[in-house]
mmCIF file of C-alpha atoms in Angstrom:
data_model
loop_
_atom_site.group_PDB
_atom_site.id
_atom_site.type_symbol
_atom_site.label_atom_id
_atom_site.label_comp_id
_atom_site.label_asym_id
_atom_site.label_seq_id
_atom_site.Cartn_x
_atom_site.Cartn_y
_atom_site.Cartn_z
ATOM 1 C CA MET A 30 94.407 213.711 124.368
ATOM 2 C CA SER A 31 92.767 216.589 121.472
ATOM 3 C CA ALA A 32 89.727 216.714 120.360
ATOM 4 C CA MET A 33 88.552 213.535 118.657
ATOM 5 C CA GLU A 34 86.937 213.474 115.275
ATOM 6 C CA ASP A 35 83.452 212.584 114.838
ATOM 7 C CA LEU A 36 82.845 209.348 113.263
ATOM 8 C CA THR A 37 79.768 209.375 110.888
ATOM 9 C CA LEU A 38 78.701 206.134 109.241
ATOM 10 C CA PRO A 39 75.115 205.123 106.891
ATOM 11 C CA TYR A 40 72.861 202.632 107.971
ATOM 12 C CA ILE A 41 69.766 200.983 106.381
ATOM 13 C CA ILE A 42 67.074 199.752 108.489
ATOM 14 C CA SER A 43 67.159 196.564 108.685
ATOM 15 C CA SER A 44 63.283 194.089 109.251
ATOM 16 C CA TYR A 45 64.812 193.428 112.777
ATOM 17 C CA ASP A 46 65.419 196.703 113.505
ATOM 18 C CA CYS A 47 61.135 197.587 113.044
ATOM 19 C CA SER A 48 58.244 196.819 114.624
ATOM 20 C CA ALA A 49 55.086 195.370 113.042
ATOM 21 C CA ASP A 50 54.235 198.852 112.038
ATOM 22 C CA LEU A 51 57.579 198.936 109.915
ATOM 23 C CA LEU A 52 58.998 201.882 112.083
ATOM 24 C CA LEU A 53 62.292 201.419 114.387
ATOM 25 C CA LYS A 54 61.848 199.875 117.520
ATOM 26 C CA PRO A 55 63.138 202.332 120.561
ATOM 27 C CA GLU A 56 65.133 199.506 122.298
ATOM 28 C CA CYS A 57 67.015 199.522 118.984
ATOM 29 C CA LEU A 58 68.279 203.007 119.126
ATOM 30 C CA MET A 59 70.265 202.047 121.979
ATOM 31 C CA LEU A 60 71.790 199.007 120.266
ATOM 32 C CA PHE A 61 72.859 201.698 117.792
ATOM 33 C CA CYS A 62 74.334 203.837 120.655
ATOM 34 C CA GLN A 63 76.307 200.759 121.878
ATOM 35 C CA GLU A 64 77.373 200.194 118.574
ATOM 36 C CA MET A 65 78.845 203.380 117.623
ATOM 37 C CA ALA A 66 80.290 203.967 121.040
ATOM 38 C CA GLU A 67 82.549 200.827 120.551
ATOM 39 C CA ARG A 68 83.612 201.656 116.634
ATOM 40 C CA HIS A 69 84.241 205.256 117.821
ATOM 41 C CA ALA A 70 86.219 204.442 120.825
ATOM 42 C CA SER A 71 87.942 201.684 118.829
ATOM 43 C CA LEU A 72 88.977 204.134 115.915
ATOM 44 C CA ASN A 73 90.603 206.313 118.887
ATOM 45 C CA GLU A 74 92.621 202.864 120.211
ATOM 46 C CA LEU A 75 90.020 202.905 123.569
ATOM 47 C CA GLY A 76 87.753 200.177 122.637
ATOM 48 C CA TYR A 77 86.921 196.758 123.578
ATOM 49 C CA ASP A 78 90.581 195.526 122.977
ATOM 50 C CA TRP A 79 92.501 198.103 124.750
ATOM 51 C CA VAL A 80 90.566 198.187 127.909
ATOM 52 C CA LEU A 81 90.640 194.308 128.158
ATOM 53 C CA ALA A 82 94.415 194.605 128.221
ATOM 54 C CA HIS A 83 94.346 197.203 130.645
ATOM 55 C CA ASN A 84 92.134 195.141 133.052
ATOM 56 C CA MET A 85 89.395 197.511 132.368
ATOM 57 C CA ILE A 86 85.904 197.934 130.991
ATOM 58 C CA TRP A 87 83.808 200.811 129.823
ATOM 59 C CA VAL A 88 80.234 200.641 131.524
ATOM 60 C CA GLU A 89 77.362 202.985 130.880
ATOM 61 C CA VAL A 90 76.044 204.817 133.755
ATOM 62 C CA GLN A 91 73.065 206.938 132.039
ATOM 63 C CA GLY A 92 71.554 207.419 128.991
ATOM 64 C CA GLU A 93 69.011 209.932 127.896
ATOM 65 C CA PHE A 94 67.296 208.933 124.433
ATOM 66 C CA GLU A 95 64.932 211.118 122.154
ATOM 67 C CA ILE A 96 62.811 209.733 119.054
ATOM 68 C CA LEU A 97 61.847 212.655 117.048
ATOM 69 C CA ARG A 98 60.937 210.391 113.714
ATOM 70 C CA ARG A 99 60.836 206.496 114.186
ATOM 71 C CA PRO A 100 62.672 205.778 110.635
ATOM 72 C CA ARG A 101 61.170 202.937 108.408
ATOM 73 C CA TRP A 102 62.286 199.772 107.406
ATOM 74 C CA LYS A 103 64.832 200.110 104.248
ATOM 75 C CA GLU A 104 65.191 203.948 104.992
ATOM 76 C CA GLU A 105 68.838 205.277 104.749
ATOM 77 C CA VAL A 106 70.066 206.668 107.600
ATOM 78 C CA THR A 107 73.335 208.704 109.119
ATOM 79 C CA LEU A 108 74.815 207.950 112.604
ATOM 80 C CA ARG A 109 77.361 210.514 113.977
ATOM 81 C CA THR A 110 78.935 210.270 117.264
ATOM 82 C CA ASN A 111 81.563 212.187 119.172
ATOM 83 C CA THR A 112 82.785 212.044 123.108
ATOM 84 C CA GLY A 113 84.213 214.064 125.570
ATOM 85 C CA ARG A 114 84.669 214.799 129.353
ATOM 86 C CA ALA A 115 82.151 215.214 131.533
ATOM 87 C CA SER A 116 84.185 214.988 135.001
ATOM 88 C CA ALA A 117 86.792 213.067 135.939
ATOM 89 C CA LEU A 118 85.372 210.230 136.385
ATOM 90 C CA GLN A 119 83.090 210.340 132.964
ATOM 91 C CA ALA A 120 82.828 210.638 129.741
ATOM 92 C CA ARG A 121 79.974 212.191 127.521
ATOM 93 C CA ARG A 122 78.749 210.568 124.574
ATOM 94 C CA PHE A 123 76.399 211.895 121.760
ATOM 95 C CA VAL A 124 75.080 209.804 119.232
ATOM 96 C CA GLU A 125 72.994 211.391 116.686
ATOM 97 C CA MET A 126 70.839 209.380 113.523
ATOM 98 C CA ARG A 127 69.190 211.763 110.372
ATOM 99 C CA ASP A 128 67.531 210.924 107.112
ATOM 100 C CA ALA A 129 68.672 211.123 103.511
ATOM 101 C CA ALA A 130 67.482 214.778 103.780
ATOM 102 C CA GLY A 131 69.188 215.836 106.900
ATOM 103 C CA GLU A 132 66.621 215.970 109.241
ATOM 104 C CA LEU A 133 67.027 214.708 112.851
ATOM 105 C CA LEU A 134 65.239 211.821 113.754
ATOM 106 C CA ALA A 135 66.466 210.704 116.784
ATOM 107 C CA ARG A 136 69.526 211.796 119.386
ATOM 108 C CA ALA A 137 70.962 210.209 122.741
ATOM 109 C CA ASP A 138 72.811 211.404 125.562
ATOM 110 C CA LEU A 139 75.276 208.767 127.354
ATOM 111 C CA MET A 140 77.210 208.928 130.515
ATOM 112 C CA TRP A 141 80.570 206.307 130.503
ATOM 113 C CA VAL A 142 82.825 204.985 133.489
ATOM 114 C CA LEU A 143 85.511 202.851 132.875
ATOM 115 C CA ILE A 144 85.293 200.291 135.588
ATOM 116 C CA ASP A 145 88.514 198.237 137.235
ATOM 117 C CA ILE A 146 87.837 194.669 136.383
ATOM 118 C CA ASN A 147 89.548 193.621 139.617
ATOM 119 C CA THR A 148 88.020 196.134 142.461
ATOM 120 C CA ARG A 149 84.786 196.715 140.100
ATOM 121 C CA ARG A 150 85.196 200.869 140.988
ATOM 122 C CA PRO A 151 85.200 203.689 138.842
ATOM 123 C CA MET A 152 88.787 204.557 137.673
ATOM 124 C CA PRO A 153 89.576 208.183 137.081
ATOM 125 C CA LEU A 154 89.924 209.145 133.215
ATOM 126 C CA LYS A 155 93.518 210.649 133.851
ATOM 127 C CA ARG A 156 94.743 207.834 136.074
ATOM 128 C CA ALA A 157 93.934 205.747 132.990
ATOM 129 C CA GLU A 158 95.697 208.009 130.665
ATOM 130 C CA ILE A 159 92.902 208.877 129.113
ATOM 131 C CA ASN A 160 93.301 213.075 128.984
ATOM 132 C CA MET A 161 90.803 214.271 127.315
ATOM 133 C CA THR A 162 91.255 218.263 126.900
ATOM 134 C CA HIS A 163 87.471 219.288 125.840
ATOM 135 C CA ASP A 164 84.405 218.814 127.402
ATOM 136 C CA CYS A 165 81.185 217.354 125.612
ATOM 137 C CA PRO A 166 78.194 219.605 126.009
ATOM 138 C CA PRO A 167 74.624 217.837 126.678
ATOM 139 C CA THR A 168 73.131 216.622 123.386
ATOM 140 C CA ILE A 169 69.789 216.950 124.701
ATOM 141 C CA PRO A 170 68.886 220.847 125.956
ATOM 142 C CA GLU A 171 65.894 219.732 127.874
ATOM 143 C CA PRO A 172 66.365 216.808 129.923
ATOM 144 C CA LEU A 173 63.086 215.210 131.298
ATOM 145 C CA PRO A 174 61.790 216.177 134.343
ATOM 146 C CA PRO A 175 62.110 214.588 137.587
ATOM 147 C CA PHE A 176 59.285 211.753 137.977
ATOM 148 C CA PRO A 177 56.745 211.939 140.657
ATOM 149 C CA ALA A 178 57.446 208.702 142.304
ATOM 150 C CA GLU A 179 55.614 208.967 145.649
ATOM 151 C CA GLU A 180 52.289 210.327 143.939
ATOM 152 C CA ALA A 181 52.272 208.375 140.955
ATOM 153 C CA PRO A 182 50.138 204.970 141.181
ATOM 154 C CA VAL A 183 51.714 201.673 140.661
ATOM 155 C CA VAL A 184 49.781 200.218 137.828
ATOM 156 C CA GLY A 185 51.586 196.290 138.149
ATOM 157 C CA VAL A 186 54.470 194.450 138.916
ATOM 158 C CA SER A 187 55.937 192.173 136.235
ATOM 159 C CA HIS A 188 58.237 189.087 137.438
ATOM 160 C CA LEU A 189 60.524 187.620 134.821
ATOM 161 C CA VAL A 190 63.824 185.187 134.649
ATOM 162 C CA ALA A 191 66.587 187.074 133.009
ATOM 163 C CA SER A 192 67.492 185.062 129.659
ATOM 164 C CA ARG A 193 70.932 183.721 127.883
ATOM 165 C CA ARG A 194 69.792 185.565 124.953
ATOM 166 C CA ASP A 195 70.042 189.034 126.718
ATOM 167 C CA VAL A 196 73.630 188.695 127.546
ATOM 168 C CA ASP A 197 75.964 190.716 125.509
ATOM 169 C CA PHE A 198 80.074 190.356 125.249
ATOM 170 C CA ASN A 199 80.470 191.947 128.844
ATOM 171 C CA GLY A 200 78.905 189.342 130.239
ATOM 172 C CA HIS A 201 75.836 190.590 131.778
ATOM 173 C CA ILE A 202 72.221 191.704 131.048
ATOM 174 C CA ASN A 203 72.382 194.014 127.610
ATOM 175 C CA ASN A 204 71.564 197.862 128.508
ATOM 176 C CA SER A 205 68.713 197.837 125.642
ATOM 177 C CA ALA A 206 67.259 194.303 127.195
ATOM 178 C CA TYR A 207 65.759 196.545 130.210
ATOM 179 C CA LEU A 208 63.501 198.779 128.138
ATOM 180 C CA THR A 209 62.468 195.729 126.200
ATOM 181 C CA TRP A 210 61.326 194.319 129.267
ATOM 182 C CA ALA A 211 59.382 197.296 130.244
ATOM 183 C CA LEU A 212 57.822 198.026 126.792
ATOM 184 C CA ASP A 213 56.627 194.088 126.978
ATOM 185 C CA THR A 214 55.338 193.907 130.626
ATOM 186 C CA LEU A 215 53.788 197.070 131.431
ATOM 187 C CA PRO A 216 49.706 197.006 131.398
ATOM 188 C CA ASN A 217 48.124 199.532 129.411
ATOM 189 C CA PRO A 218 50.633 201.936 127.830
ATOM 190 C CA PRO A 219 49.678 205.537 127.782
ATOM 191 C CA GLY A 220 50.856 206.176 124.183
ATOM 192 C CA GLU A 221 51.952 203.947 121.158
ATOM 193 C CA SER A 222 55.892 203.926 121.670
ATOM 194 C CA PRO A 223 57.789 206.166 123.865
ATOM 195 C CA ARG A 224 59.608 209.415 122.423
ATOM 196 C CA ARG A 225 62.052 209.836 125.139
ATOM 197 C CA TRP A 226 63.309 207.959 127.745
ATOM 198 C CA ARG A 227 65.981 208.163 130.457
ATOM 199 C CA VAL A 228 67.964 204.892 132.023
ATOM 200 C CA HIS A 229 70.199 205.170 135.207
ATOM 201 C CA PHE A 230 71.985 201.329 135.414
ATOM 202 C CA ARG A 231 72.441 201.177 138.975
ATOM 203 C CA ARG A 232 73.827 197.320 139.165
ATOM 204 C CA GLU A 233 74.427 194.339 136.490
ATOM 205 C CA SER A 234 72.000 191.502 135.890
ATOM 206 C CA HIS A 235 73.002 188.202 134.715
ATOM 207 C CA ALA A 236 71.139 185.458 132.821
ATOM 208 C CA GLY A 237 68.855 183.102 135.195
ATOM 209 C CA GLU A 238 68.386 186.096 137.728
ATOM 210 C CA ALA A 239 65.045 186.373 138.936
ATOM 211 C CA LEU A 240 63.765 190.478 138.578
ATOM 212 C CA SER A 241 61.140 191.991 139.116
ATOM 213 C CA ILE A 242 59.348 195.190 137.501
ATOM 214 C CA GLU A 243 57.329 197.912 139.222
ATOM 215 C CA HIS A 244 55.461 200.192 137.075
ATOM 216 C CA GLN A 245 54.532 203.468 137.717
ATOM 217 C CA VAL A 246 52.134 205.866 135.511
ATOM 218 C CA TRP A 247 51.773 209.544 135.655
ATOM 219 C CA GLY A 248 49.922 211.406 132.544
ATOM 220 C CA LYS A 249 52.051 210.272 129.816
ATOM 221 C CA ARG A 250 54.915 209.425 131.957
ATOM 222 C CA THR A 251 56.199 206.261 133.137
ATOM 223 C CA ARG A 252 58.619 204.912 136.117
ATOM 224 C CA HIS A 253 60.453 201.245 135.638
ATOM 225 C CA LEU A 254 62.374 199.916 138.606
ATOM 226 C CA VAL A 255 63.982 196.645 137.847
ATOM 227 C CA SER A 256 64.861 194.894 141.218
ATOM 228 C CA GLY A 257 66.867 191.557 142.154
ATOM 229 C CA ALA A 258 67.628 190.313 145.213
ATOM 230 C CA GLY A 259 66.908 192.903 146.963
ATOM 231 C CA ALA A 260 68.398 195.605 144.727
ATOM 232 C CA THR A 261 67.023 197.969 142.559
ATOM 233 C CA ARG A 262 69.647 196.856 139.073
ATOM 234 C CA THR A 263 68.148 199.860 136.700
ATOM 235 C CA GLU A 264 65.625 202.615 136.809
ATOM 236 C CA LEU A 265 63.691 203.702 133.244
ATOM 237 C CA LEU A 266 61.698 207.513 133.453
ATOM 238 C CA LEU A 267 59.934 207.238 129.659
ATOM 239 C CA GLU A 268 57.490 210.032 127.873
ATOM 240 C CA TRP A 269 54.946 208.469 125.364
ATOM 241 C CA GLU A 270 53.983 210.007 122.574
#
């Protein structure tokens, strides 16, 4: 497979994308990235229908996100994406959002794997006959530094039950829900909104499950560990404005 062409789409920020300040909610950036990924994959015959026909599914295992400026309600933006090989098992995808003047508003660096539905194990891209010959470089040149988890104090532990409204078409909790939960339950946030965040998806969650979120704060940085049934589901590292 030769290098894919970029997918570029216009978008007008909707009221339901925004919080009370009329600015984009951070979790909506994650939703935009998921939609762009599916549209681009489908254009290249690697989308949802293709993977299901081959008894596989695309799963995002890590995402790094950065917002340089939150767009306002009704603002016209452009979303752009492309993907390439990161390793034998992983594909790397970038997503960018720019305003009408071309200013970079937000960007994301996403890592995806193909999962065999029967074995629940990652499948090498070449075995799935996805022969990417091009590499996709990191989108965010300076990733977040490691969080000092052993030194940072725990400022609270929240408890919740995963709701059906958070379930997506894959049948498990949507990736963006973890960020929403962390933002909704963090006591005394160290800023107005997260500027950057990294998410590690370790294990899926389902509606009806009882989950806990442990919150740690270190200056303008926070860590949120989502756990359930004795296992870590997701780790979020946030840097606040």
